[in-house]
Each structure stands twice: as C-alpha cells, then as structure tokens.
Short mmCIF file of C-alpha atoms in Angstrom, two decimals:
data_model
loop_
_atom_site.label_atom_id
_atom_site.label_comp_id
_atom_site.label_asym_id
_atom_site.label_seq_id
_atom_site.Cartn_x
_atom_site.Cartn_y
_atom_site.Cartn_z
CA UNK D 99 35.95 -35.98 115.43
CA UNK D 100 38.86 -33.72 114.37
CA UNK D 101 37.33 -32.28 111.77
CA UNK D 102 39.89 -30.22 109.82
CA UNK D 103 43.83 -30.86 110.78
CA UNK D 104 46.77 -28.87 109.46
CA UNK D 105 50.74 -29.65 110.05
CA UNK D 106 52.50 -27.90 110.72
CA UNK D 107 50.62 -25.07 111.99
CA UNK D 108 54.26 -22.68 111.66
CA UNK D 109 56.94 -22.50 109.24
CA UNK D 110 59.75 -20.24 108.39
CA UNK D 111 61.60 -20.84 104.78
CA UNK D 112 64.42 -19.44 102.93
CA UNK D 113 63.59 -18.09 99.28
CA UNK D 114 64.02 -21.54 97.54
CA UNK D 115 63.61 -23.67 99.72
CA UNK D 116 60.40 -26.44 99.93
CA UNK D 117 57.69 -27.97 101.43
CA UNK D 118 54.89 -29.39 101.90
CA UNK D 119 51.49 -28.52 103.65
CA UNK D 120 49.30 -31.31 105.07
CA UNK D 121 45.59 -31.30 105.24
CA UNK D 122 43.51 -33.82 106.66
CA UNK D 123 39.65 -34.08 107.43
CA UNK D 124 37.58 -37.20 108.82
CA UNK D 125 34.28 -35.88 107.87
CA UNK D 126 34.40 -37.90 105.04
CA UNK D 127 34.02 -34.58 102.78
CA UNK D 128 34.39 -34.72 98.88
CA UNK D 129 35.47 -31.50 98.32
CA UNK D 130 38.48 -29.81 99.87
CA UNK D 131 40.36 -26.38 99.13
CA UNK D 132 43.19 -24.59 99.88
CA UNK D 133 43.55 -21.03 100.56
CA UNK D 134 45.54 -17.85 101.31
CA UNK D 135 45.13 -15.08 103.38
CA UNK D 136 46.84 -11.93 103.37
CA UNK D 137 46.35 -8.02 105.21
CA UNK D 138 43.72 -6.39 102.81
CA UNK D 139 43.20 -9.70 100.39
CA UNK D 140 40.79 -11.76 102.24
CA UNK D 141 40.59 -15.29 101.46
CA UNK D 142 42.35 -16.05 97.92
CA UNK D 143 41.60 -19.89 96.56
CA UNK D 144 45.27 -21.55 95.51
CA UNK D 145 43.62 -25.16 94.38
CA UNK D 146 40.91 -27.17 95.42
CA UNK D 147 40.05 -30.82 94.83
CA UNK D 148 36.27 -32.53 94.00
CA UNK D 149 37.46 -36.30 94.57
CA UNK D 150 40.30 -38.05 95.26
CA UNK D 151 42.50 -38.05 92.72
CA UNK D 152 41.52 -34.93 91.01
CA UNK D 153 42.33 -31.12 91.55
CA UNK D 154 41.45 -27.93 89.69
CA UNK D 155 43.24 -24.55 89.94
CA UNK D 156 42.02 -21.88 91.82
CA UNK D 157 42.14 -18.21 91.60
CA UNK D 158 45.92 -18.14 92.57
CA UNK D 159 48.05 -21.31 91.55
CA UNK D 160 50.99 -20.32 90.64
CA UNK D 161 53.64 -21.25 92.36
CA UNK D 162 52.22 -24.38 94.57
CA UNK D 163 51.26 -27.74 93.56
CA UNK D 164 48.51 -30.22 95.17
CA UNK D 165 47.76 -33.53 95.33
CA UNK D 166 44.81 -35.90 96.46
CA UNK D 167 46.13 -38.99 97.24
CA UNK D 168 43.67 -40.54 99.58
CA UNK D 169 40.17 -38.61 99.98
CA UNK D 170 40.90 -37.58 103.62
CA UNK D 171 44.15 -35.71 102.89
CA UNK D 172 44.74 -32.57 100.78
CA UNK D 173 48.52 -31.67 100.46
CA UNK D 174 50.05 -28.35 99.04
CA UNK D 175 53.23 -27.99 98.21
CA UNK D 176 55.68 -25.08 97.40
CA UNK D 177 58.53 -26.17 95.20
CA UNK D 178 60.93 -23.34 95.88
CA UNK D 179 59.49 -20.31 98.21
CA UNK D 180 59.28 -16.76 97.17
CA UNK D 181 58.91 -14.14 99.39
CA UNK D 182 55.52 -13.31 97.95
CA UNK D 183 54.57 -16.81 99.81
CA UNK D 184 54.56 -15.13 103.18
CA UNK D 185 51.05 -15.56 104.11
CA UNK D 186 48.51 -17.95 106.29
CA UNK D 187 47.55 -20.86 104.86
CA UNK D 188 43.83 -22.50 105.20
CA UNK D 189 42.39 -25.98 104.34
CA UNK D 190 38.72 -26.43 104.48
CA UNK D 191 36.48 -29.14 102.65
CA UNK D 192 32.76 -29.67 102.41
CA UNK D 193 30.17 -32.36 101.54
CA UNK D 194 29.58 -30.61 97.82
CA UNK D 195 31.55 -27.46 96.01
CA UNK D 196 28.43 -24.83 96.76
CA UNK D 197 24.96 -25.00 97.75
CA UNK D 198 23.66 -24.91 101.40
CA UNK D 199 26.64 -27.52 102.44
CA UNK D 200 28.98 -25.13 104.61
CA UNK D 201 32.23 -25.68 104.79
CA UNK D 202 34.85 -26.24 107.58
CA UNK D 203 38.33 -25.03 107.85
CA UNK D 204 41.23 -26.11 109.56
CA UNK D 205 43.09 -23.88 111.96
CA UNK D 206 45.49 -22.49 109.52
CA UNK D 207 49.54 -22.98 109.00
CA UNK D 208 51.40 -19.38 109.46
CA UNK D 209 53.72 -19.51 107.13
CA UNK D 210 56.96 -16.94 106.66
CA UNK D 211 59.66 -17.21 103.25
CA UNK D 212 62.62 -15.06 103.92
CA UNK B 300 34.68 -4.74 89.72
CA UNK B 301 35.47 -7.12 92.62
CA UNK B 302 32.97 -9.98 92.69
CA UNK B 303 32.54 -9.60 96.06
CA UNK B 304 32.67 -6.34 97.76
CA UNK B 305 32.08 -5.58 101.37
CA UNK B 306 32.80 -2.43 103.49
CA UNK B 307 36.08 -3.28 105.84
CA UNK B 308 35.36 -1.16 108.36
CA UNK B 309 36.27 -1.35 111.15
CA UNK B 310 32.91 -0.77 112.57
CA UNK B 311 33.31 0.90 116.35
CA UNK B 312 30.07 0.08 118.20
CA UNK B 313 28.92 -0.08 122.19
CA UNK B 314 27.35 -2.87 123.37
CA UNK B 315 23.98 -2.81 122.85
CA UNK B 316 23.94 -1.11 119.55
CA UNK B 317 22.94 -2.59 116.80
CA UNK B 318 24.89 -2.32 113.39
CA UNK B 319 24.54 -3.60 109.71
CA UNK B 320 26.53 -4.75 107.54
CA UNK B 321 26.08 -4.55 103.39
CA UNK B 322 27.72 -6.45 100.66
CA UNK B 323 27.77 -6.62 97.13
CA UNK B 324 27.98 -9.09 94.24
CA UNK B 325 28.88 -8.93 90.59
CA UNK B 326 27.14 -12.60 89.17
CA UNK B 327 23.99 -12.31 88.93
CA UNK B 328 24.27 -15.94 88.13
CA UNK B 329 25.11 -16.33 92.12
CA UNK B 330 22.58 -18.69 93.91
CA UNK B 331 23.62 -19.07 97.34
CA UNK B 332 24.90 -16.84 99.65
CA UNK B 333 26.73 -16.65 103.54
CA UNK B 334 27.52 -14.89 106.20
CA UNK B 335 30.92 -16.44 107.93
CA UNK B 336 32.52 -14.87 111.17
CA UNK B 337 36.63 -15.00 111.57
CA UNK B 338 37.85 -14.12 114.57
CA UNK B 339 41.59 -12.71 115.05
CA UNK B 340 43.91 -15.53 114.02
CA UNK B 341 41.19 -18.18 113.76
CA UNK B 342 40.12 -20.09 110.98
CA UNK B 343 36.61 -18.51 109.00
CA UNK B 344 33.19 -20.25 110.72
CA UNK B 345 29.75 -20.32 109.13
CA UNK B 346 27.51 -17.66 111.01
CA UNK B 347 24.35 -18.21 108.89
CA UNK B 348 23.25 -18.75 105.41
CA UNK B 349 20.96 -16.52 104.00
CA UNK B 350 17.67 -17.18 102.27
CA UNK B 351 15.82 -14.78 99.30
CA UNK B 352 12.96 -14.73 102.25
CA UNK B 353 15.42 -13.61 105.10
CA UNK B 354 16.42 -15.26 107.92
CA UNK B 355 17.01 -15.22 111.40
CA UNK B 356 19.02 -16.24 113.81
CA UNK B 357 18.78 -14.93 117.78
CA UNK B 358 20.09 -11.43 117.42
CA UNK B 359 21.50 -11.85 113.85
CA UNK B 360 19.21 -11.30 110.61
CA UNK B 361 20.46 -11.32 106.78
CA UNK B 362 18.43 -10.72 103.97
CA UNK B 363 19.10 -10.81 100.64
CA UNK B 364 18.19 -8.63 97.61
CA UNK B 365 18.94 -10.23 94.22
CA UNK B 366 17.63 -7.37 92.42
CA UNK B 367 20.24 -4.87 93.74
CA UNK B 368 22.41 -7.95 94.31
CA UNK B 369 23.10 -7.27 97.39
CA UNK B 370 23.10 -9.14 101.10
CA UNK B 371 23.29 -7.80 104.62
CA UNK B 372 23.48 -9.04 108.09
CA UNK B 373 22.02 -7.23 110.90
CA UNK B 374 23.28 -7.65 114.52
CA UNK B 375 20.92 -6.35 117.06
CA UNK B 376 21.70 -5.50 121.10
CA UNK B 377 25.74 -6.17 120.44
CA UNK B 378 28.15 -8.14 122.54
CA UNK B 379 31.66 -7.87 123.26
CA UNK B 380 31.35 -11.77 121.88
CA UNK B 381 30.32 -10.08 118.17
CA UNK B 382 33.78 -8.16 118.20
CA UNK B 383 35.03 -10.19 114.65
CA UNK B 384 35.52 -10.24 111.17
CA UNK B 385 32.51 -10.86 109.25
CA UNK B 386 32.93 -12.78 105.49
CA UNK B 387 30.49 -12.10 103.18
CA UNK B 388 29.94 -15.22 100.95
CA UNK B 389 29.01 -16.09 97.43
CA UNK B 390 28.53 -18.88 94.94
CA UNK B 391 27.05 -19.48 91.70
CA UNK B 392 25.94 -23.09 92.28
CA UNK B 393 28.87 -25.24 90.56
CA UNK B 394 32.28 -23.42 91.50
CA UNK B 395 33.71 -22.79 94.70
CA UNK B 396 32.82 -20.36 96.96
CA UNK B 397 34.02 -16.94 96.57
CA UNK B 398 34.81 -14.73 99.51
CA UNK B 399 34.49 -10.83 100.47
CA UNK B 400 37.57 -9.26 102.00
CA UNK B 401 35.70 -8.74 105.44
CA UNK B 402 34.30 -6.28 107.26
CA UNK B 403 36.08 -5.95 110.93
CA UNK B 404 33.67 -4.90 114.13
CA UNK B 405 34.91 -4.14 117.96
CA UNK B 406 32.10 -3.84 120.00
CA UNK B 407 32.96 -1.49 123.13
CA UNK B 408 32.31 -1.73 126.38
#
C-alpha cells in the first residue's frame, strides 16, 4: 500500500496565480484533512472532509477551497495565491475524526507564492 | 490561551540522558490524547497514544494528568535516532485533532 500520496510534492506560484493540490490515500479512510505548516505555527487545519462528498472548514480556510469527489482523493485548491500561502502543505486521513484511530500523513507538497 | 501548549525547546541532550517533555491543554472536555514525532522535513508520525493509566513503550513513557490537564512523554537512555520534533496531541472526541507547535530535541553524541 501507498498509504498517503501528494502531487506535486513542489511548487512555485506567482501572487494570483492557481492550483490545485492532490491527495490520495488507499487505506480506505473516511476522514481526511488538510493542513499547513509554517516556522513557529505548527500544524494549522485549512479543511477536512468526513465522507465523500462533504467537507467542513478548519481553523484556517480562507483563501483555499476543497473538494471530495471520490472517497480516496482529497483536493485543495488555491484560487489566486498570496504570498501569505508560502508554506508546506500536509494531507493525512484516518479511519474516524478522533479517538484512538491515528492518523497518517502524506509526505507533504512545499509550496512557494512569489 | 493556546489550546495546546508545549515547550519548543530545543532540548540539547547526550546520548544516554534521559529528558521529558510537558504539555498543556485548555478543554477540559479533551478525551484523547498523542504523542507524534516529525522529523526535519518529514511528514508528523504517531509515536504513542497515551492512556489516563500511563503507558509505555521501550524507552518512551507518557502519562497523563487530567486534573492539571496536562501530558508528558518521557524518553529514557537517548539516541541520536530520538533527535526530532515531538507533537503533542489533543482531541475532544468529535472534532479533529488539534496539534501543539512542537517541542524540537538533538540528542548529542
């Protein structure tokens, strides 16, 4: 098994500019997140999804969209890049939202708006 | 407050040393709780979960205090292996998990 795949894994954007992140897990997990992590910030959570089909805002959303298409892919997308974007991007997803169910994450996409 | 705070460090220690680690909480509505190791430009990885009883694992022991609302990790006889960041990890049961900022440690040779 994979587990957790991310594409691209680097990415440079001018401000304005857009794209799109792609998450994908064969665990057959419910639950899958996106994050950010910056120097000094730790892990921030951007969106995360409990089924395919649904998503629910995180602690940081603004500014990046998601959608759940098929259960086994997570995508996040930046509709024009800021600066403030700059930062490493993580997908995990787990078998439930919390509880004793520990959740994986992919290797992370490095991304860099300038 | 910060509902999850741990100490960043760094935490210098020689092998062989053994060094703890504290964290703190703000809901005391939290139910389960983590310990999860990053390691410089790697993706976060579950260490060990940690129980109200305490746990261990080899050379690694967490406990838990929900009255102080607090959790630790203890790492005994160190390793250049250990040198990480450590994630202390939170969650109330029926939202996502919430993460502390880290707490970095170089072991030494």
């Amino acid at each position: 098994n994979a587990g957790v795949t991310q594409t691209p894994k680097f990415r440079v954007l001018k401000t304005g500019q857009s794209m799109t992140l792609l998450c994908a897990q064969d665990m057959n997990h419910e639950y899958m997140y996106w994050y950010r992590q910056d120097p000094g910030m730790g892990l921030r959570l951007i969106h995360y999804s409990v089924g395919e089909g649904t998503t629910a805002k995180g602690e940081v959303p603004d500014g990046y969209n998601v959608s759940r298409l098929k259960k086994q892919n997570f995508l996040l997308g930046l509709e024009s890049a800021a600066p403030s974007q700059t930062s490493v991007y993580f997908c995990a997803s787990s078998h439930r939202l919390a509880g004793l169910y520990e959740q994986y994450f992919g290797p992370g996409t490095r991304l860099t708006v300038t | 407050r910060k509902e999850v705070e741990q100490d960043p460090g760094p935490f210098n220690v020689p092998e062989g040393a053994t060094v703890a680690f504290n964290c703190t909480y703000s809901n005391s509505a939290s139910q389960s709780f983590f310990w999860y190791r990053q390691d410089c430009r790697k993706e976060p990885k579950l260490l060990m979960s940690v129980y109200s009883s305490g746990n261990e694992d080899g050379r690694f022991t967490a406990q838990l205090n929900r009255a102080s609302q607090y959790i630790s990790l203890l790492i005994r006889d160190s390793k250049l292996s250990d040198s990480a960041t450590y994630l202390c990890v939170v969650t109330s049961g029926n939202t996502p998990l919430v993460f502390g900022k880290g707490t970095r440690l170089s072991v030494i040779a």
